[in-house]
Coordinates of C-alpha atoms in Angstrom, one line a residue:
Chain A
X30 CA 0.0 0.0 0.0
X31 CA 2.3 3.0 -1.5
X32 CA -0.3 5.8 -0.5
X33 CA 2.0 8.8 -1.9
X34 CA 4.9 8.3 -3.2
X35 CA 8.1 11.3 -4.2
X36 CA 10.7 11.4 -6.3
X37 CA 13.4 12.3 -5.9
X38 CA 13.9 11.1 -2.3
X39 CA 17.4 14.0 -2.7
X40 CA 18.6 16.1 -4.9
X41 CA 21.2 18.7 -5.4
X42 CA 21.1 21.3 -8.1
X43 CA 23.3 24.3 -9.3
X44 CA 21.8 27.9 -9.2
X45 CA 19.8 28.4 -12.8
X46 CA 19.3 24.5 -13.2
X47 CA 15.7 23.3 -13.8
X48 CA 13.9 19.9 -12.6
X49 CA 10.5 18.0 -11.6
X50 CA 10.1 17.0 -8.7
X51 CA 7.3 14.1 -9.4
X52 CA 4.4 12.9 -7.2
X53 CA 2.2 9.8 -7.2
X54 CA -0.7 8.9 -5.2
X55 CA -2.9 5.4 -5.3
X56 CA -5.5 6.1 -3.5
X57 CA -7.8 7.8 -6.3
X58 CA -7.9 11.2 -4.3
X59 CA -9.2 14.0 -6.3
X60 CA -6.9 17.2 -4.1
X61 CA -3.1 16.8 -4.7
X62 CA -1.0 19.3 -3.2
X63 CA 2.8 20.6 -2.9
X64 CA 4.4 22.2 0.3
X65 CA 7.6 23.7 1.4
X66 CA 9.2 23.2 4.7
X67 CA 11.7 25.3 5.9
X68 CA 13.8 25.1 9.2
X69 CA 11.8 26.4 12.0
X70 CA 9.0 26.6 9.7
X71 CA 5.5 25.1 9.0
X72 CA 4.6 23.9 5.9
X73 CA 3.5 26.0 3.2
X74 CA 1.4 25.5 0.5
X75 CA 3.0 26.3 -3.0
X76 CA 0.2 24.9 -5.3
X77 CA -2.5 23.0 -5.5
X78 CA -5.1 20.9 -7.5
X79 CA -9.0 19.9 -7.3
X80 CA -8.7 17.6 -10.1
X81 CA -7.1 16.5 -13.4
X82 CA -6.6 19.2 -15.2
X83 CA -7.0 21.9 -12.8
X84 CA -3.8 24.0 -10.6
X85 CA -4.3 26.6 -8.3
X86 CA -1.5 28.7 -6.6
X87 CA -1.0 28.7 -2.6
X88 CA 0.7 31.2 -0.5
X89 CA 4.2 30.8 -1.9
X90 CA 3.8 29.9 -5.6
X91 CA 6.9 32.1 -7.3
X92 CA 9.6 30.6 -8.6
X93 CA 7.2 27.6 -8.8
X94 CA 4.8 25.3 -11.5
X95 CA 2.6 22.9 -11.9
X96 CA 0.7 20.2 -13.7
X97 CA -1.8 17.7 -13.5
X98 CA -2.6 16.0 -16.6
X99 CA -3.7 12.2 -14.9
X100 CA -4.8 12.1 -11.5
X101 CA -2.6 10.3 -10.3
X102 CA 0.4 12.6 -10.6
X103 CA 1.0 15.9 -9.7
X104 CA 4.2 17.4 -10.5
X105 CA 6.3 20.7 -9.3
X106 CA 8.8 22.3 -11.2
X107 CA 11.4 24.6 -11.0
X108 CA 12.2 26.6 -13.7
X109 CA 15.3 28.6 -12.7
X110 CA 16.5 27.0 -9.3
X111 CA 17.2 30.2 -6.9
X112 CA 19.2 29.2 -3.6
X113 CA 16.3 30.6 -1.6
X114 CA 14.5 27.3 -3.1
X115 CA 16.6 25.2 -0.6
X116 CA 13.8 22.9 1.4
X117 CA 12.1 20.2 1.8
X118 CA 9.5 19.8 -0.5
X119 CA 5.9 17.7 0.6
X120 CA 3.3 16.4 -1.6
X121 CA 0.0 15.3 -0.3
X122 CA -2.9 14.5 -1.6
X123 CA -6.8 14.1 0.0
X124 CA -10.2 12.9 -1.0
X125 CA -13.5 15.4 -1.5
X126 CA -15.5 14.3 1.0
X127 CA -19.0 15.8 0.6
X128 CA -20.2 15.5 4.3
X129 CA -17.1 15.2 6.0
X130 CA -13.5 16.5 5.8
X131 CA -10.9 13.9 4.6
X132 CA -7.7 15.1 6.1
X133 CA -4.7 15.0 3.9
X134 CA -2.1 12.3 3.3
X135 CA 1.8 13.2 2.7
X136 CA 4.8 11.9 1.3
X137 CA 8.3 11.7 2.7
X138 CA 9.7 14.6 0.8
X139 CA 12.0 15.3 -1.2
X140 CA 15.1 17.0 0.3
X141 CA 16.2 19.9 -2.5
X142 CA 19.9 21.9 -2.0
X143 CA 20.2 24.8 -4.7
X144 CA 24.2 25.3 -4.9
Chain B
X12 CA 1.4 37.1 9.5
X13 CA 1.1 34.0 11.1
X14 CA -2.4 32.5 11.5
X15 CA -1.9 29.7 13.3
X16 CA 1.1 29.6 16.0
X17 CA 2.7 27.0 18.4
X18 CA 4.6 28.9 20.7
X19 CA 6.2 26.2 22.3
X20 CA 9.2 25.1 20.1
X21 CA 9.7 21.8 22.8
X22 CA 8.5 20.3 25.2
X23 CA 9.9 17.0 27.3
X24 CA 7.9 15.1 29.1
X25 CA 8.5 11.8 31.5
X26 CA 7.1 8.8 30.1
X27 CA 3.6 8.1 31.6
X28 CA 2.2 11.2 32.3
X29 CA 0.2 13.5 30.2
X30 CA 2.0 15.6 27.6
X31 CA 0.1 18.9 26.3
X32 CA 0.5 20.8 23.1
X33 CA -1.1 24.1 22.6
X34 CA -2.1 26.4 19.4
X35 CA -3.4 29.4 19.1
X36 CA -5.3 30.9 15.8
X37 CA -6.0 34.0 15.0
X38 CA -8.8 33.8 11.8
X39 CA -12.2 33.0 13.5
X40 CA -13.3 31.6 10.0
X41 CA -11.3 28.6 10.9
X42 CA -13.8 25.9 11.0
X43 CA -11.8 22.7 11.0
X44 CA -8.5 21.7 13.0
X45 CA -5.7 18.9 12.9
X46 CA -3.1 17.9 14.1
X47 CA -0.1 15.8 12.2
X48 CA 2.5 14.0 13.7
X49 CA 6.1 14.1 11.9
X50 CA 9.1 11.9 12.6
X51 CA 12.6 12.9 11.0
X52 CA 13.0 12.1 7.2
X53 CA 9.3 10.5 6.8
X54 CA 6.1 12.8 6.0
X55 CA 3.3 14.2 8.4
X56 CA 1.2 11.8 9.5
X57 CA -2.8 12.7 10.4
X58 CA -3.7 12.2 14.3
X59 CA -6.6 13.5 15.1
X60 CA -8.9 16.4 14.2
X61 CA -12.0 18.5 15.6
X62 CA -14.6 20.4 13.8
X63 CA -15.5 23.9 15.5
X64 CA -19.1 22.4 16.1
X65 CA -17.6 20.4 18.9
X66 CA -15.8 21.5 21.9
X67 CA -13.3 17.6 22.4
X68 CA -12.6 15.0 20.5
X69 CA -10.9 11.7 21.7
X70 CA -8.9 8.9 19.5
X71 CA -7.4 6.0 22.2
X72 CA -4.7 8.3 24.0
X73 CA -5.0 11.3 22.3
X74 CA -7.6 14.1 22.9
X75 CA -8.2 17.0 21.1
X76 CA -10.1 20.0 23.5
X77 CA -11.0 23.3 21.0
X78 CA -11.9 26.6 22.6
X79 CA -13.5 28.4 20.3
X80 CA -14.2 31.9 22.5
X81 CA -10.2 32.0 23.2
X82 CA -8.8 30.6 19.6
X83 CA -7.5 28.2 21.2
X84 CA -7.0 24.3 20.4
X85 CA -4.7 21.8 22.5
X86 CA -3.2 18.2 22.1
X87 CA -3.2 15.9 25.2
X88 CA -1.7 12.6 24.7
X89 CA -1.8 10.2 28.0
X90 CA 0.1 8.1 29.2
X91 CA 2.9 9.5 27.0
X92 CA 5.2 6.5 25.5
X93 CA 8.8 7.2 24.0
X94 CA 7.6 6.8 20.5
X95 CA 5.2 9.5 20.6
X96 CA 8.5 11.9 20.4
X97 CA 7.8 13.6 17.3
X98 CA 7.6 16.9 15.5
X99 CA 3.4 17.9 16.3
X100 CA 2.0 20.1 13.5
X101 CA -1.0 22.2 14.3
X102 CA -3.4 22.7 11.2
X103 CA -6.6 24.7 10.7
X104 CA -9.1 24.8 7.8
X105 CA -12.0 26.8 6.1
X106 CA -13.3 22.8 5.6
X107 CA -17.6 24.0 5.5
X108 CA -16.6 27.4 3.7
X109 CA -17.0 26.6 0.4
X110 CA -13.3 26.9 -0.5
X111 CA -13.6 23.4 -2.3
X112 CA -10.2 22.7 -1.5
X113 CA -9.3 21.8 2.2
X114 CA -6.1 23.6 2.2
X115 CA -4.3 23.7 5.4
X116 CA -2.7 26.8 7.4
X117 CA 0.3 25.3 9.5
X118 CA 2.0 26.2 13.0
X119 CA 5.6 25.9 12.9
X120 CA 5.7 22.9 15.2
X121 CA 6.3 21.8 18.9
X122 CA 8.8 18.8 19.2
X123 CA 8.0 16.4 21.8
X124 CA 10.6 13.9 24.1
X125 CA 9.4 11.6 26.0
X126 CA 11.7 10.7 28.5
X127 CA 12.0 7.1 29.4

């Protein structure tokens, strides 16, 4: 049982480099999101998505984009890596439950170093 | 502006006896609230959560008291065990507002030792 699954698992990158970070779920959820964690920090929503198809931007989404083109998968990616992109990065992903909330499942991040 | 905060960055506690995490929020539209449980190098993991319609919520050890009047929420796990040392997230949602999209505001976390 896989749940949500990231990769990479690590990756270091030079300043101006681009890459996907991918992200897989089996459990048929329709909500996939990506977060940021930073030392000291909470997690922050970067982007979101409701559905195939759809993106939506969270609280930190610059520097930052997405796609959903199966359900399944929801993938981030970084353009032009920027050193201030250094963190641990979280997919999760959560059913729409009509008459009650489904809380949100996670992966175990993928750790991200921009030399 | 931080919406939901966790002002305690640790807390150790001796195995058996109760451990407490607290959260404050600040946005009164908050209608749902979570907590998540993180070890190092894995993902959160969901614990327990409370709707504002209710005032406690209990899973086996764990209970989950919300005071809506004071913004206030708090975690009380009992008997604490040396494996509940973790990383304890705080997270609050606009779940009934029509937002579609369940996303979560986080604290910054309150590490927890249990001490054996």
């Amino acid at each position: 049982n896989a749940g949500v699954t990231q990769t990479p698992k690590f990756r270091v990158l030079k300043t101006g480099q681009s890459m996907t970070l991918l992200c897989a779920q089996d459990m048929n959820h329709e909500y996939m999101y990506w977060y940021r964690q930073d030392p000291g920090m909470g997690l922050r929503l970067i982007h979101y998505s409701v559905g195939e198809g759809t993106t939506a931007k969270g609280e930190v989404p610059d520097g930052y984009n997405v796609s959903r083109l199966k359900k399944q998968n929801f993938l981030l990616g970084l353009e032009s890596a920027a050193p201030s992109q250094t963190s641990v990065y979280f997919c999760a992903s959560s059913s729409a439950g009509l008459l009650s909330f489904r809380p949100q499942h996670f992966g175990d991040g993928t750790r991200l170093s921009i030399l | 502006d931080q919406q939901v905060k966790q002002n305690s960055p640790s807390l150790s506690v001796q195995e058996g006896r109760i451990s407490i995490l607290n959260c404050d929020y600040t946005n009164s539209m908050f209608d749902y609230f979570l907590w998540y449980k993180k070890y190092p190098a894995e993902g959160p993991t969901f614990l327990i959560s409370i709707s504002s319609i209710k005032d406690k919520n209990e899973d086996g050890r764990f209970t989950v008291f919300l005071n809506k009047s004071a913004k206030h929420l708090s975690l009380h796990i009992v008997p604490s065990q040396p494996g509940d040392s973790a990383v304890y997230f705080c997270a609050a949602s606009f779940a009934y507002s029509g937002a579609g999209s369940y996303q979560l505001t986080f604290g910054k976390g309150t590490k927890l030792s249990v001490i054996p």
